[in-house]
Amino acid sequence: TNGINWILKGYVDMKDGGASTKVSSILEKCYKSGVEGVHEGASSHGLRVTATDEMVFNPLLAIFATIARGGWDFKGDNLAFHYFTAKLHVVMAGKVLAGWQDPNMKVSAPTIEAFKTTTNQESVDAFCASLFAGKGVPELNEPRLRGFRDAMVASLLMYYDDVKKELTLQSKIIMAIHGAAREHNIDFKTLSEWGTAVRYDFQAKNAANMGDADASEAKRAKMAVKMLSNIVSAQQNNYK
């Protein structure tokens, strides 16, 4: 957590055991609040054991990746291993925990390029900047982090409809998204269309690792046609 205090300010320089205690406390609150799927006695240790099982039983993941992700001491470890490959192994193990079938395959992140065009480029860029300005995380608007910011925006939009349905319009996430949209005259239907475009593009690019190549590509093609139709309609309205 060192050096990332602008993302999770409350999780920096925690004492040993601090993270596990924090997670166990959150799980206890979830259980008492009746959160579905959280059982009495759930703890950070239980999550860790389950995660370890998922990694160990994936035949395509190297055991070194499991060790690196778990943070365990390893006698075969050395500085060269740590400097050259530790982060790579941690990421590969993370893919398994995220549900990817083959951690050795490249995973494409959600991208705003799925819906960004020459006609809406300015409004998209302004929307992204507004979403993380003010009391948000303004550092994400700096040039060096803009790519990361755009991937976060794409991820939010990809699950926009799902989150809005589950948490309602009173969700802080939805309120922030709607606030940024209003600021730049972007209607909520457009947000939904952008999110669908991101989802289809994400599925198509990662189809080989999701086992749905034909269906995903068909979805992306369908969305491309729909977005092109929207662009033509917008241009025709501008000429009226």
XYZ file of C-alpha atoms in Angstrom, residues 40-188:
149
model
C -22.001 -16.179 10.430
C -18.341 -16.559 11.329
C -17.083 -15.507 7.883
C -13.567 -14.132 8.182
C -10.638 -12.904 6.107
C -8.918 -16.261 6.753
C -11.805 -18.084 5.112
C -11.548 -15.884 2.035
C -7.803 -16.469 1.896
C -8.189 -20.255 2.093
C -10.827 -20.250 -0.631
C -8.660 -18.046 -2.851
C -5.695 -20.359 -2.293
C -7.762 -23.371 -3.356
C -8.848 -21.610 -6.536
C -5.240 -20.859 -7.446
C -3.770 -24.245 -6.508
C -6.414 -26.218 -8.411
C -5.970 -24.274 -11.642
C -3.611 -26.525 -13.656
C -2.480 -23.633 -15.837
C -1.159 -21.508 -12.961
C 2.441 -21.961 -11.791
C 2.832 -22.713 -8.074
C 5.223 -19.750 -7.838
C 2.338 -17.462 -8.786
C 0.238 -18.820 -5.921
C 3.119 -18.282 -3.477
C 3.723 -14.741 -4.735
C 0.031 -13.801 -4.574
C -0.328 -15.231 -1.089
C 2.706 -13.351 0.175
C 4.277 -16.439 1.748
C 7.992 -16.785 2.451
C 9.728 -19.126 0.053
C 13.249 -20.525 0.464
C 13.733 -20.598 -3.289
C 12.984 -16.881 -3.497
C 15.763 -14.386 -4.108
C 16.171 -10.762 -5.127
C 16.375 -11.635 -8.810
C 13.057 -13.512 -8.639
C 11.464 -10.669 -6.696
C 12.677 -7.892 -8.999
C 12.136 -9.652 -12.317
C 9.054 -11.834 -11.971
C 7.217 -11.334 -8.657
C 4.714 -8.801 -10.039
C 4.133 -10.962 -13.118
C 3.269 -13.970 -10.952
C 1.003 -11.876 -8.721
C -0.917 -10.627 -11.773
C -1.273 -14.121 -13.252
C -2.652 -15.424 -9.958
C -5.004 -12.464 -9.897
C -6.419 -13.551 -13.256
C -7.316 -16.941 -11.797
C -9.029 -15.303 -8.814
C -10.943 -13.071 -11.238
C -12.330 -16.155 -12.960
C -10.234 -16.293 -16.137
C -9.767 -19.811 -17.508
C -6.171 -19.414 -18.680
C -3.962 -16.959 -16.712
C -1.309 -17.170 -19.425
C -3.546 -15.480 -21.975
C -3.626 -11.725 -22.417
C -6.671 -9.970 -20.933
C -7.894 -6.747 -22.531
C -9.241 -4.174 -20.091
C -12.530 -2.323 -20.681
C -11.909 0.759 -22.809
C -13.762 3.967 -23.651
C -12.560 3.511 -27.227
C -15.506 1.113 -27.570
C -17.853 4.107 -27.832
C -15.586 7.120 -28.336
C -15.881 8.664 -31.812
C -14.831 11.845 -33.566
C -18.296 13.317 -32.952
C -18.437 12.694 -29.189
C -14.739 12.859 -28.299
C -14.929 16.221 -26.525
C -17.948 15.310 -24.405
C -16.447 11.910 -23.493
C -13.149 13.474 -22.397
C -14.977 16.144 -20.397
C -17.196 13.518 -18.751
C -14.157 11.433 -17.721
C -12.406 14.479 -16.272
C -15.477 15.619 -14.313
C -16.061 12.187 -12.825
C -12.757 12.293 -10.946
C -12.475 16.024 -10.310
C -13.228 17.907 -7.092
C -13.629 15.621 -4.101
C -12.943 12.538 -6.194
C -9.413 11.597 -7.203
C -8.183 14.619 -9.204
C -4.730 13.042 -9.647
C -6.296 10.650 -12.151
C -6.717 13.558 -14.571
C -2.957 14.008 -14.799
C -1.499 12.866 -18.164
C 0.516 10.008 -16.625
C -2.632 8.411 -15.145
C -5.158 9.263 -17.836
C -5.079 5.794 -19.379
C -5.781 4.238 -15.996
C -8.574 6.758 -15.423
C -10.215 5.953 -18.755
C -10.123 2.213 -17.964
C -11.839 2.946 -14.626
C -14.517 5.010 -16.391
C -15.087 2.197 -18.894
C -15.432 -0.305 -16.035
C -17.982 1.902 -14.261
C -20.026 2.290 -17.437
C -19.833 -1.440 -18.249
C -21.694 -2.182 -15.017
C -23.763 1.023 -15.008
C -27.120 -0.645 -15.695
C -26.466 -3.461 -13.212
C -25.396 -1.118 -10.396
C -28.292 1.264 -11.026
C -30.762 -1.634 -10.858
C -29.210 -3.159 -7.728
C -28.412 -0.026 -5.710
C -31.029 2.384 -7.191
C -30.528 6.015 -8.168
C -29.531 6.904 -4.594
C -26.235 5.038 -4.911
C -23.263 7.388 -4.520
C -21.662 5.787 -7.566
C -24.726 6.408 -9.756
C -25.157 9.924 -8.382
C -21.543 10.748 -9.261
C -21.940 9.352 -12.783
C -25.200 11.232 -13.323
C -23.691 14.446 -11.962
C -20.823 14.304 -14.443
C -23.266 13.483 -17.252
C -25.565 16.414 -16.461
C -22.588 18.759 -16.370
C -21.914 17.995 -20.029
C -25.491 17.460 -21.285
C -25.141 13.689 -21.667
C -28.470 11.915 -21.223
C -28.713 8.763 -19.129
